[in-house]
mmCIF file of C-alpha atoms and ligand atoms in Angstrom:
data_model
loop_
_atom_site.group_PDB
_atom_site.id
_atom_site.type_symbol
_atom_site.label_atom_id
_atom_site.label_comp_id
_atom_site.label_asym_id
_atom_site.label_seq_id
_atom_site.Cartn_x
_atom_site.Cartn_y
_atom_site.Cartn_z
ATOM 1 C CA UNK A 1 10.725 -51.911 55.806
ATOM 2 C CA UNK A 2 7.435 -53.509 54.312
ATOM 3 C CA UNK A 3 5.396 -54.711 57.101
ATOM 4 C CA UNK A 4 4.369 -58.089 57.873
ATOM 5 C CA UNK A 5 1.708 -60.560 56.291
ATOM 6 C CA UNK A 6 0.583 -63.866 55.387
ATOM 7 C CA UNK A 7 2.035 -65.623 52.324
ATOM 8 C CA UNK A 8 0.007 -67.919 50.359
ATOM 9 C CA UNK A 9 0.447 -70.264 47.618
ATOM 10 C CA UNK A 10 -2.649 -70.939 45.295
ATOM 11 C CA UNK A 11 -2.566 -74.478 43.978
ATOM 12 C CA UNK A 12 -6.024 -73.908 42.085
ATOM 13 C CA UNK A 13 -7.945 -70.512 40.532
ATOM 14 C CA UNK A 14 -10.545 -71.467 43.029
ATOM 15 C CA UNK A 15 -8.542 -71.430 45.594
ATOM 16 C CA UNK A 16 -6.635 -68.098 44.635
ATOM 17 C CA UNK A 17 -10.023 -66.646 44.222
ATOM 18 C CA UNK A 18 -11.215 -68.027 47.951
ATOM 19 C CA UNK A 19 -7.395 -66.756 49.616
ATOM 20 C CA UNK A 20 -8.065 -63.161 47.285
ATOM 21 C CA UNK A 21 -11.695 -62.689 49.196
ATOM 22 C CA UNK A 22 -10.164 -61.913 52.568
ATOM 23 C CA UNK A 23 -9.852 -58.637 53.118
ATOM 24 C CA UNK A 24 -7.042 -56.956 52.188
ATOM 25 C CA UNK A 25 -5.405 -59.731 50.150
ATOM 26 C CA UNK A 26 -3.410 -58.860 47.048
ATOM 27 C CA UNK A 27 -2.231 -61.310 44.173
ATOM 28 C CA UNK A 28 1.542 -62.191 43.914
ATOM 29 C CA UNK A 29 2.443 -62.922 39.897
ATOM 30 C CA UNK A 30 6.207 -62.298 39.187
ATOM 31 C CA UNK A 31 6.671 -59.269 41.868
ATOM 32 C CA UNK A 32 8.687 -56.931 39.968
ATOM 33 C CA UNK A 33 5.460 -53.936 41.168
ATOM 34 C CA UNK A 34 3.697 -55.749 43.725
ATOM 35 C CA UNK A 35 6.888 -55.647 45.929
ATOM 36 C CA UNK A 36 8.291 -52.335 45.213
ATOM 37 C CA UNK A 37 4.425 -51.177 46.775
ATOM 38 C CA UNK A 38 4.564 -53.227 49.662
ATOM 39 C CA UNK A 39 8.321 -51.465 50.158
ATOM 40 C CA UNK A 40 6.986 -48.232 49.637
ATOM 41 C CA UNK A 41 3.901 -48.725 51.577
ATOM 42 C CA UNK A 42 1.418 -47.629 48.434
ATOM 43 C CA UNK A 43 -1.062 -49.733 49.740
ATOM 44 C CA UNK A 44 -1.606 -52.055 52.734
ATOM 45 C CA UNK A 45 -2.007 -55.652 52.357
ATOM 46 C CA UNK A 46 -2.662 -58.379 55.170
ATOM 47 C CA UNK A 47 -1.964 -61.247 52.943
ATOM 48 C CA UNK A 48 -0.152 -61.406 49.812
ATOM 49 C CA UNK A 49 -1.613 -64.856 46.967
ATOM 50 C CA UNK A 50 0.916 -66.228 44.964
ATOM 51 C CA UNK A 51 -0.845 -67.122 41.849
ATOM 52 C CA UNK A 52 2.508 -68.025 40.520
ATOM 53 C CA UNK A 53 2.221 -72.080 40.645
ATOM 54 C CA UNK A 54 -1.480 -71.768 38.568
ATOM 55 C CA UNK A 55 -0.197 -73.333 35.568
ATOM 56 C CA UNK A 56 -3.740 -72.894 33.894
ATOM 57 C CA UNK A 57 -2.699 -69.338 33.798
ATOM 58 C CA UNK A 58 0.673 -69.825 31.732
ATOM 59 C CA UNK A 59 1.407 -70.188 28.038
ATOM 60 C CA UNK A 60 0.117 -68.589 24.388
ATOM 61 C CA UNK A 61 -1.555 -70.689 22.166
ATOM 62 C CA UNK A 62 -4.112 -69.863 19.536
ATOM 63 C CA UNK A 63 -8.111 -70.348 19.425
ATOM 64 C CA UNK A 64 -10.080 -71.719 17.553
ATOM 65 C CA UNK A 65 -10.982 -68.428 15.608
ATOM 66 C CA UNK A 66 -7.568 -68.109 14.197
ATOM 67 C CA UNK A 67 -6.941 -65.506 17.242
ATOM 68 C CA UNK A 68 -4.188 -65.764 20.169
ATOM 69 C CA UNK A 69 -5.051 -66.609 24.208
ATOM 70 C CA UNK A 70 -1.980 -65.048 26.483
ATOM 71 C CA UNK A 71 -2.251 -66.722 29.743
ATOM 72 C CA UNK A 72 -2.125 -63.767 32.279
ATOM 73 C CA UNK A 73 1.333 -65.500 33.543
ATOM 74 C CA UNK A 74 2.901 -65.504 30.669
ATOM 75 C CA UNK A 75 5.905 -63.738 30.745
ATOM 76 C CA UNK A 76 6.898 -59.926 29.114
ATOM 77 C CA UNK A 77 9.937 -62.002 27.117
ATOM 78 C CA UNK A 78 8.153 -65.162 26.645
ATOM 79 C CA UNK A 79 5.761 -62.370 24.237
ATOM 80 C CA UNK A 80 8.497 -60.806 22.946
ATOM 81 C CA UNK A 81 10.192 -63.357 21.205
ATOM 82 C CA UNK A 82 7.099 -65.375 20.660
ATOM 83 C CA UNK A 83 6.942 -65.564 16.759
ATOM 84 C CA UNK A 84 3.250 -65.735 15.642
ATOM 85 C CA UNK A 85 2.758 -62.651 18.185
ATOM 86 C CA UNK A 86 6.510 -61.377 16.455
ATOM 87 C CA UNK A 87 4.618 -61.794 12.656
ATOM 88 C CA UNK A 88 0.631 -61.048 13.565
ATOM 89 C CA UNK A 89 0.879 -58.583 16.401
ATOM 90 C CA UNK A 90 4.440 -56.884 15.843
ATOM 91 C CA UNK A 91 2.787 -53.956 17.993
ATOM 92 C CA UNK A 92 2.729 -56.269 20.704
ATOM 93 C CA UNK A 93 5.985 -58.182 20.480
ATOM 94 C CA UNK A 94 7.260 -54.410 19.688
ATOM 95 C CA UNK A 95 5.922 -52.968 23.076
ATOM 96 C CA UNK A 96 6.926 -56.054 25.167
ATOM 97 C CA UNK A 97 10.781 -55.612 23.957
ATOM 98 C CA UNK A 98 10.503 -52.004 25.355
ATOM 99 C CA UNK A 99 9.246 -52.764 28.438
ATOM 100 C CA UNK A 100 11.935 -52.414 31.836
ATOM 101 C CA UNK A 101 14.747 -54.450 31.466
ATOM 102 C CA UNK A 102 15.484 -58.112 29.938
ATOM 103 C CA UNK A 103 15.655 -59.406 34.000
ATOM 104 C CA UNK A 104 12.546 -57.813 34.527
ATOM 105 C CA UNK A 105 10.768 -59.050 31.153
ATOM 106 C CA UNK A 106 11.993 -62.566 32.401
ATOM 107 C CA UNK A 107 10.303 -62.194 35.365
ATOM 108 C CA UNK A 108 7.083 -60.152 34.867
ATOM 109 C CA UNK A 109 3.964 -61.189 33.725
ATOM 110 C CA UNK A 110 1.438 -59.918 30.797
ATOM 111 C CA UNK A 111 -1.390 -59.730 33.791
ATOM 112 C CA UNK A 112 0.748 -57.946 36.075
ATOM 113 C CA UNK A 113 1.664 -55.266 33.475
ATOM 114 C CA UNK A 114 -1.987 -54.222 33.032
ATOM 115 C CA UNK A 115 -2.155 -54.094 36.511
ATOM 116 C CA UNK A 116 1.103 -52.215 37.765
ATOM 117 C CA UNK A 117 0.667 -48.931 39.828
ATOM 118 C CA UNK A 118 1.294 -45.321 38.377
ATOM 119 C CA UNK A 119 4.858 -44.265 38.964
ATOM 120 C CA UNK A 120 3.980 -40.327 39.787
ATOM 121 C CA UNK A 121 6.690 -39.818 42.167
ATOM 122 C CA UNK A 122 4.246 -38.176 44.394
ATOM 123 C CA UNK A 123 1.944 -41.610 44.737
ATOM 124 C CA UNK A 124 5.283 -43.239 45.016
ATOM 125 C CA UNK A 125 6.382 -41.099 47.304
ATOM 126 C CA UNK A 126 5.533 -40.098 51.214
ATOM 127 C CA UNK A 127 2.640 -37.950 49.545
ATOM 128 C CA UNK A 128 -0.930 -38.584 51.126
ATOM 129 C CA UNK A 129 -2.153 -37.509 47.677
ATOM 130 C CA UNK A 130 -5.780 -37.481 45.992
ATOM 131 C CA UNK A 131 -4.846 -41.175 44.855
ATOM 132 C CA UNK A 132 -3.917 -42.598 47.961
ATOM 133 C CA UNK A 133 -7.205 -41.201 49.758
ATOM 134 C CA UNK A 134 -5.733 -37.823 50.367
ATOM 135 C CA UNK A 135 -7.264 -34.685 49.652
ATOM 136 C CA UNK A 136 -4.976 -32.818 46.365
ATOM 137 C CA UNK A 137 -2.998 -34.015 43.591
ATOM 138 C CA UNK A 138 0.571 -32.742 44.703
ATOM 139 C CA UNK A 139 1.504 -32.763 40.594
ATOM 140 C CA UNK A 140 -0.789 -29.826 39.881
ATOM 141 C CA UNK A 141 1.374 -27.157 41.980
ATOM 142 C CA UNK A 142 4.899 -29.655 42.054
ATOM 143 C CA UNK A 143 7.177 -31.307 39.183
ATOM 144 C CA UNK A 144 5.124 -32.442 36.500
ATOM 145 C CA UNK A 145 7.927 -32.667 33.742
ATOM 146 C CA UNK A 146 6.701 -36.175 33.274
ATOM 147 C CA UNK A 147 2.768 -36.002 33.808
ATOM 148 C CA UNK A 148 0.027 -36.459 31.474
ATOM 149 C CA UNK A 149 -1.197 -33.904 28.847
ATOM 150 C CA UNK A 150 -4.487 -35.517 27.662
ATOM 151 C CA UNK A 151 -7.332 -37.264 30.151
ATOM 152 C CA UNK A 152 -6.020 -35.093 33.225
ATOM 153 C CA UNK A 153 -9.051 -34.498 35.628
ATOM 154 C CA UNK A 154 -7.766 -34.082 39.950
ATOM 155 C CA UNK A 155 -5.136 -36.648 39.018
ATOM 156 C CA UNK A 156 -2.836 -36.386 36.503
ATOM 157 C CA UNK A 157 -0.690 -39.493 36.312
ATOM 158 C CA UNK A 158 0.118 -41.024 33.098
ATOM 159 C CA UNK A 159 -0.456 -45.201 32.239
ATOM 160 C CA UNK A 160 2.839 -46.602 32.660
ATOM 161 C CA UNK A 161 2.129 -50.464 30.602
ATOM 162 C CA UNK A 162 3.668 -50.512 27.226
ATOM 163 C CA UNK A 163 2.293 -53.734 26.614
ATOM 164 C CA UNK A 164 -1.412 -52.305 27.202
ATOM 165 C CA UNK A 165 -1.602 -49.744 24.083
ATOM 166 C CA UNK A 166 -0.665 -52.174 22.066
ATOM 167 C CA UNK A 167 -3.151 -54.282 22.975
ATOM 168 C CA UNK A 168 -6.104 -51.484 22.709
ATOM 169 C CA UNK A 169 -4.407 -51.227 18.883
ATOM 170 C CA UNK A 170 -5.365 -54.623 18.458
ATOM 171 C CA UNK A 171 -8.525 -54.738 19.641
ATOM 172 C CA UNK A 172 -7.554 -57.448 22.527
ATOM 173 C CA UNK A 173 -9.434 -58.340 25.242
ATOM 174 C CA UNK A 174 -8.881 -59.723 29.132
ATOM 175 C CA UNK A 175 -11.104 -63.007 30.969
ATOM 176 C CA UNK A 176 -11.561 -61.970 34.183
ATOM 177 C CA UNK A 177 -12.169 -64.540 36.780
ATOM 178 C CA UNK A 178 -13.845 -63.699 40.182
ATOM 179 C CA UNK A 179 -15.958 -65.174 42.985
ATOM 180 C CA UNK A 180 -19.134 -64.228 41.155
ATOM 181 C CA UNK A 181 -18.078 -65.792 37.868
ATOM 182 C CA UNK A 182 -16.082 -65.070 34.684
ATOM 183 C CA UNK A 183 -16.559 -61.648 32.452
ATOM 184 C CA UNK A 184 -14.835 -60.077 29.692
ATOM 185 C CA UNK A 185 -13.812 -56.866 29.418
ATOM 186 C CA UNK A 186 -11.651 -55.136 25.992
ATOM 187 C CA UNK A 187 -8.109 -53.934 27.209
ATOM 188 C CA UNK A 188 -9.587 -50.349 26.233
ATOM 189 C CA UNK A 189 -12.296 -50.750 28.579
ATOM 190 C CA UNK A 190 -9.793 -52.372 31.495
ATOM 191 C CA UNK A 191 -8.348 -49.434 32.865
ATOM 192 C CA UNK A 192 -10.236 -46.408 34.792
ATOM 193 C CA UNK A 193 -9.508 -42.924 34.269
ATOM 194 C CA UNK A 194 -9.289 -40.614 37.324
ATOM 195 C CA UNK A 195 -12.724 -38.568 35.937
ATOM 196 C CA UNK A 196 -14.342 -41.845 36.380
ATOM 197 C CA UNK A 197 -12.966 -42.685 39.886
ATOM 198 C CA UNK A 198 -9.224 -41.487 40.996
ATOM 199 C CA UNK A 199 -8.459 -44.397 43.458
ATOM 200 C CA UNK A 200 -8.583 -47.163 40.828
ATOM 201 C CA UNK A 201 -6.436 -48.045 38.004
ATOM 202 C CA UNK A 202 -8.600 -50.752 36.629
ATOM 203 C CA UNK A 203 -12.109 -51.992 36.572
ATOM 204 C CA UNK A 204 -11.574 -55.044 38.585
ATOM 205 C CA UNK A 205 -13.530 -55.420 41.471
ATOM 206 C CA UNK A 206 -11.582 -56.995 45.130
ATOM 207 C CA UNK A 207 -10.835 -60.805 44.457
ATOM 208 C CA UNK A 208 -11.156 -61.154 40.734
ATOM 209 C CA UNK A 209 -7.931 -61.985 38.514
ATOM 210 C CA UNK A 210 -6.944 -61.488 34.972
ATOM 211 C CA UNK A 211 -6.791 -65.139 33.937
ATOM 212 C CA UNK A 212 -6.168 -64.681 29.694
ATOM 213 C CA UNK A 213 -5.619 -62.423 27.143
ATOM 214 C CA UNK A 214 -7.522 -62.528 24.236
ATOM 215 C CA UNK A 215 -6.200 -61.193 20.574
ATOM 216 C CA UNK A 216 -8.614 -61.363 17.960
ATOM 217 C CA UNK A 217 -7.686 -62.818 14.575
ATOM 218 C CA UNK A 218 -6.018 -60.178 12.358
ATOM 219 C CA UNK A 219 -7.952 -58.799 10.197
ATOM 220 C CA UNK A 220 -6.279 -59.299 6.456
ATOM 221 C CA UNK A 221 -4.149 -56.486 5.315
ATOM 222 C CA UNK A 222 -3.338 -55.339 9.293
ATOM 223 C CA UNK A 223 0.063 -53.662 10.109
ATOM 224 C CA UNK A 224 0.942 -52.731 13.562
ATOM 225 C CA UNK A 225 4.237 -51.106 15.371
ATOM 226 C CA UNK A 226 4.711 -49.372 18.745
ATOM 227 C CA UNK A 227 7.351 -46.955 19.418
ATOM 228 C CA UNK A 228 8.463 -45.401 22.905
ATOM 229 C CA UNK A 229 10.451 -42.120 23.683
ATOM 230 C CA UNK A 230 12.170 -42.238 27.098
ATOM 231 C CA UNK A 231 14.609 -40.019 28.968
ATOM 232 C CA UNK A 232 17.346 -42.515 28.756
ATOM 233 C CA UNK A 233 18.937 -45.154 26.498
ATOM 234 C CA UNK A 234 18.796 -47.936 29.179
ATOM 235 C CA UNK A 235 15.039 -48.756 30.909
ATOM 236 C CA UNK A 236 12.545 -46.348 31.720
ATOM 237 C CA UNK A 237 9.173 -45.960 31.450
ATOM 238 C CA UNK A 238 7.441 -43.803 28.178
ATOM 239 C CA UNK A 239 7.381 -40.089 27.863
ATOM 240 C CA UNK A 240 5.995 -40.309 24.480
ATOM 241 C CA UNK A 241 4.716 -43.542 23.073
ATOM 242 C CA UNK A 242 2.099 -44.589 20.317
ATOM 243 C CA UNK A 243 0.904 -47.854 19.493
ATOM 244 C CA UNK A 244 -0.501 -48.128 15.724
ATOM 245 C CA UNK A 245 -2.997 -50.903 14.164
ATOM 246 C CA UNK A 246 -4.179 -49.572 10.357
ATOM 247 C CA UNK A 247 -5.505 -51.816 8.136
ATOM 248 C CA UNK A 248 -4.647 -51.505 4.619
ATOM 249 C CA UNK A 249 -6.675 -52.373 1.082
ATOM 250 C CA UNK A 250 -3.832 -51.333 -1.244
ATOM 251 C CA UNK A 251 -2.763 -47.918 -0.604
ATOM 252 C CA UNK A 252 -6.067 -47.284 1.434
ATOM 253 C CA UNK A 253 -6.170 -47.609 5.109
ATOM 254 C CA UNK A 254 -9.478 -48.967 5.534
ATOM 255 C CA UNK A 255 -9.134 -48.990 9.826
ATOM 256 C CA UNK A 256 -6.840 -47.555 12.203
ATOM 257 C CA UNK A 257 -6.357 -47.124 15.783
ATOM 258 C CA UNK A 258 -3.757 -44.658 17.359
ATOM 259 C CA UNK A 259 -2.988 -45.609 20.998
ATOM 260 C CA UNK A 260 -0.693 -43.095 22.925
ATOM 261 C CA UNK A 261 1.278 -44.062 26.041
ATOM 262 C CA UNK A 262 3.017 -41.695 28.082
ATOM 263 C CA UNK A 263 0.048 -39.088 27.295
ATOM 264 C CA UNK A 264 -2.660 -39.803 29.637
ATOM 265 C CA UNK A 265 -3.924 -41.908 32.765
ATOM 266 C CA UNK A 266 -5.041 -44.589 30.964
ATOM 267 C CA UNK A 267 -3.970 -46.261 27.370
ATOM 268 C CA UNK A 268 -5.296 -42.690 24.951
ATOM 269 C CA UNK A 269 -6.911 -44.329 21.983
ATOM 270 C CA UNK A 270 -6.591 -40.770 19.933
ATOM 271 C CA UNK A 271 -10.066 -40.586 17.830
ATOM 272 C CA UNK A 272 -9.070 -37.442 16.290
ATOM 273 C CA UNK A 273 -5.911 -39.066 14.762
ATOM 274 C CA UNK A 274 -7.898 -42.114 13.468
ATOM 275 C CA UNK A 275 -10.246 -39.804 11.784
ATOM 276 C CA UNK A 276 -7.861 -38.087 9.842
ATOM 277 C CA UNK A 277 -6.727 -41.395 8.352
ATOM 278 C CA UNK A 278 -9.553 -43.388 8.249
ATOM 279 C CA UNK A 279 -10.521 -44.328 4.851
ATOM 280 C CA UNK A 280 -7.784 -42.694 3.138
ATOM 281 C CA UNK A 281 -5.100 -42.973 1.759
ATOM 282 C CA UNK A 282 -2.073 -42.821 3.919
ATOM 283 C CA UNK A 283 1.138 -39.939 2.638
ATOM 284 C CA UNK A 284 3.006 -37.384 4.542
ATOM 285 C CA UNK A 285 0.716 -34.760 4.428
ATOM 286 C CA UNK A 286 -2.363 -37.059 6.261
ATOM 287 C CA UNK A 287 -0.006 -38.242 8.746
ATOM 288 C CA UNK A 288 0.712 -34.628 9.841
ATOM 289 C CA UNK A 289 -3.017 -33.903 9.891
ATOM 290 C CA UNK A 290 -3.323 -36.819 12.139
ATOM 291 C CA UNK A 291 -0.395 -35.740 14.140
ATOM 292 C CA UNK A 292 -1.625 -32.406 14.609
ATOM 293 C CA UNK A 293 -5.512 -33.939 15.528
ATOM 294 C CA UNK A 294 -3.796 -36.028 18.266
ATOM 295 C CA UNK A 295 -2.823 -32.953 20.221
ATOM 296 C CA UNK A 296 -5.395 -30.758 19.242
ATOM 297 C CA UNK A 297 -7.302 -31.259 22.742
ATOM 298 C CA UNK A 298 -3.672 -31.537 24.967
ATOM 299 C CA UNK A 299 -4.581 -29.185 28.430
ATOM 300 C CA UNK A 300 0.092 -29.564 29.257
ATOM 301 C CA UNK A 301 1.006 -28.733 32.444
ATOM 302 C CA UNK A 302 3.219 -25.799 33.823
ATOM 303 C CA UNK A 303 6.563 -28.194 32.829
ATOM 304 C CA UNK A 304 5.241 -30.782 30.054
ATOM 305 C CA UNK A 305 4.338 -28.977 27.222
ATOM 306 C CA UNK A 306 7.350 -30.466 25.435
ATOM 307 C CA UNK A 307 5.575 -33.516 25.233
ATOM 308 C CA UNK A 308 2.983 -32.084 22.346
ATOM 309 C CA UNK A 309 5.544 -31.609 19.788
ATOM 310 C CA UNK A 310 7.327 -34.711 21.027
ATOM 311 C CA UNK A 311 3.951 -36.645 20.019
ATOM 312 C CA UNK A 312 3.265 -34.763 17.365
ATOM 313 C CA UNK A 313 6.600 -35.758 15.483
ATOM 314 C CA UNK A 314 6.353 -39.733 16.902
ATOM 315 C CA UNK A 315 2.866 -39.786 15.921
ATOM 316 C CA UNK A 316 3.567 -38.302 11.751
ATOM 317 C CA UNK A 317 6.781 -40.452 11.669
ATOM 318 C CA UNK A 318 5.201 -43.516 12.990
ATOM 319 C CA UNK A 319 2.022 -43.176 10.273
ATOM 320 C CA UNK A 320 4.684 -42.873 7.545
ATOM 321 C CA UNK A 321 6.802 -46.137 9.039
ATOM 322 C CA UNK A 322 3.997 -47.935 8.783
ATOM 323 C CA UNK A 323 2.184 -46.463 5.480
HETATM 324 C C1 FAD B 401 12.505 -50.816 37.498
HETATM 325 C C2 FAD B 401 11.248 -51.100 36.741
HETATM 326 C C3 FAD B 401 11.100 -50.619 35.447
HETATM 327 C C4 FAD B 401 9.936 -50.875 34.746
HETATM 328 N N1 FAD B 401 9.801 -50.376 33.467
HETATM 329 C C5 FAD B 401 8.659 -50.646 32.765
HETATM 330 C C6 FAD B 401 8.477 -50.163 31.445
HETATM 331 O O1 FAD B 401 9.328 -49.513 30.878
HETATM 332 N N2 FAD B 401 7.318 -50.468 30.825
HETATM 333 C C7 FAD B 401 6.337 -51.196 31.400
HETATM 334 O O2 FAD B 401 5.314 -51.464 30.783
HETATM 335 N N3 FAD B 401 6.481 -51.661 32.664
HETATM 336 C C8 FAD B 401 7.617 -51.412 33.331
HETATM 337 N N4 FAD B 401 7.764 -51.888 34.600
HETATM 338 C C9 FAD B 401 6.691 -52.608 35.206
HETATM 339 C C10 FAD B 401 6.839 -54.090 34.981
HETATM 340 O O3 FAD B 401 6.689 -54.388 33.653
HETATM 341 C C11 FAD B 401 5.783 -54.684 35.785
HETATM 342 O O4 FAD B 401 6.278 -54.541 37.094
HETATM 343 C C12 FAD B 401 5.522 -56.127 35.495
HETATM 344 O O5 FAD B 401 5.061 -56.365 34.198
HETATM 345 C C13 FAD B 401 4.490 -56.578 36.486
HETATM 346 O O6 FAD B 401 4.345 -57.950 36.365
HETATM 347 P P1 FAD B 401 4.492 -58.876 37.649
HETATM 348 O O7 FAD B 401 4.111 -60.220 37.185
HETATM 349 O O8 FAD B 401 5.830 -58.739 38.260
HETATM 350 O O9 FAD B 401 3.361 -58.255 38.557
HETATM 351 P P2 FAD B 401 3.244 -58.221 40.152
HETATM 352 O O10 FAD B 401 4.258 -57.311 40.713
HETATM 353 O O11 FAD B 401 3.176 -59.586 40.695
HETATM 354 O O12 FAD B 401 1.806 -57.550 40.262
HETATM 355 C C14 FAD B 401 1.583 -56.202 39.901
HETATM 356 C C15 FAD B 401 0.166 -55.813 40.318
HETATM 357 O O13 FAD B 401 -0.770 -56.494 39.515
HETATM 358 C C16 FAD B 401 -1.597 -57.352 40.306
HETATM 359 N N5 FAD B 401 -1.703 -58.571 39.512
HETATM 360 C C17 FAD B 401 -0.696 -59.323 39.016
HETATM 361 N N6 FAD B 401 -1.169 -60.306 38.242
HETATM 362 C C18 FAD B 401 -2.513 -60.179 38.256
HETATM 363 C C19 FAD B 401 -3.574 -60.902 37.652
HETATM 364 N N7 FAD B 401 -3.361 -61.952 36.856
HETATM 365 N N8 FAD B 401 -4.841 -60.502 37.895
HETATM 366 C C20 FAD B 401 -5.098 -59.446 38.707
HETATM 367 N N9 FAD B 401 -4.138 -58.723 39.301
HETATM 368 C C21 FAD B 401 -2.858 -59.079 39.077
HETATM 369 C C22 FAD B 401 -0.874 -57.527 41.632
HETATM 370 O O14 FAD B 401 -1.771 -57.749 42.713
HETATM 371 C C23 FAD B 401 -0.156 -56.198 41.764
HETATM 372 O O15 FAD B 401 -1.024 -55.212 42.293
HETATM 373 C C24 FAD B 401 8.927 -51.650 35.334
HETATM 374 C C25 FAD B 401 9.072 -52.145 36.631
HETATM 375 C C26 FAD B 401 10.230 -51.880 37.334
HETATM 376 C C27 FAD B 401 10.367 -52.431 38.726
#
């Protein structure tokens, strides 16, 4: 049963912001996480802030640098099908289609996606683990078939946004707004890894919301995809994804960013892989190189090691797609 609080609906971001400042107050976007915690009792909250009605917070439209502002409301399919984001960012509009299922696309946000909890089973769970102030990770001695294999250090949960390695691939960024002002932070910068501090998933601090998301203008000659491997046909979160951004001049692949999903606690912008192919030109036998970079520093678990040649093969077929 999820315990009692207050419900409250934010008619202005100043007034979400001054509801969000009481202690133990959590925001309220489309619900498709934020309830499922309160159910499992993942966190406590004394008063839940719809931010829903905050129309400020809605809609894509571009800026005046030939780039694209997500409001942090928008929804997962109102991205999908949106077609500047289908034709400039297909990583994006790629990554939102794979996301859950189309009634929860339809209902969940960009801003909530970024923010969603892990879904280890043991944080989930009844676990007091290392994550929910406890003292162990219970995935270190338990079932880790579906744990991470790169950026593990005392918890080793993996990122579970699709949306958000796609938008480290293209260089996006989120406006945070907060009672001490407005900051912006790049989408690879957003979320924390465990070695940096295992109870938070993100960098931002009680009371502050994601209000936009920012996509630069792409850069001429930019090609982007994102694939996902799950365990089933129908939803389900990543085992193996990677989100790609290269830049071409001809044959030549002037930049490139690899983003993995399913790999590590946070979005896994693979420098190894971006090595290999930056400033080269892109054929089979680079996109193994890169492929075999990406894993070179995986630390697998006792039951996840199938996940290195897993990325290894998504990773080499994905450069090729897009070369
Ligand atoms: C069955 C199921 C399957 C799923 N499968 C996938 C999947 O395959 N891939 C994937 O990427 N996701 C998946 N998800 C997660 C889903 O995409 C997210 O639940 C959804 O995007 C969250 O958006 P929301 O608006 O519903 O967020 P909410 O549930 O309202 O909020 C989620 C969290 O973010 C915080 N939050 C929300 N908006 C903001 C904001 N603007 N600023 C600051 N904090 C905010 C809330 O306080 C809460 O902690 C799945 C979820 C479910 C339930």
């Amino acid at each position: 049963m999820v315990p009692p609080f207050s419900y409250l609906r934010a008619r202005s971001l100043d007034e979400a912001l001054r509801y969000l400042s009481q202690e133990g107050a959590r925001a309220h976007a489309g619900g498709t996480d934020l309830l499922g915690c309160l159910r499992e009792r993942i966190f406590e909250v004394t008063t839940v802030v719809s931010i829903a009605g905050l129309k400020e917070l809605r809609g894509i439209a571009a800026t005046p640098s030939g780039g694209l502002r997500i409001g942090s409301l928008t929804t997962i399919a109102e991205i999908a099908r949106h077609p500047v984001i289908q034709s400039k960012y297909r990583a994006l509009s790629m990554a939102a289609n794979e996301v859950a299922s189309p009634q929860l696309r339809n209902q969940g946000t960009i801003g909530g996606n970024l923010c969603q909890k892990p879904r280890c089973w043991y944080y989930r769970g009844e676990f007091h683990c290392l994550r929910k102030g406890g003292d162990q990770c219970y995935a270190v001695e338990g079932e880790n078939a579906y744990h991470c294999i790169l950026g593990g250090e005392n918890c080793f949960i993996v990122h579970p946004s699709d949306t958000a390695p796609a938008l480290v691939a293209l260089q996006a960024s989120v406006s945070i707004a907060g009672p001490n002002g407005r900051r912006t932070v790049a989408v690879e910068d957003f979320h924390m890894s465990p070695a940096d501090d295992y109870t938070r998933e993100t960098v931002l601090e009680p009371a502050e919301i994601v209000t936009e998301i920012v996509l630069p203008p792409p850069a001429p000659g930019l090609q982007s995809s994102y694939r996902k491997v799950r365990a089933r046909r129908s939803w389900d979160f990543a085992l193996a994804g990677v989100a790609l951004a290269v830049v071409f001049n001809g044959n030549r692949a002037d930049d490139c960013r690899v983003v993995l999903s399913g790999a590590a606690p946070v979005p896994w912008r693979s420098a190894e892989a971006e090595k290999v192919v930056r400033g080269r030109q892109l054929n089979r036998d680079r996109a193994a190189q890169a492929a075999e970079a990406a894993l070179e520093n995986a630390d697998p678990m006792e039951q996840n090691a199938y996940k290195i040649p897993l990325f290894r093969n998504l990773i080499e077929q994905q450069l090729m797609a897009i070369g």
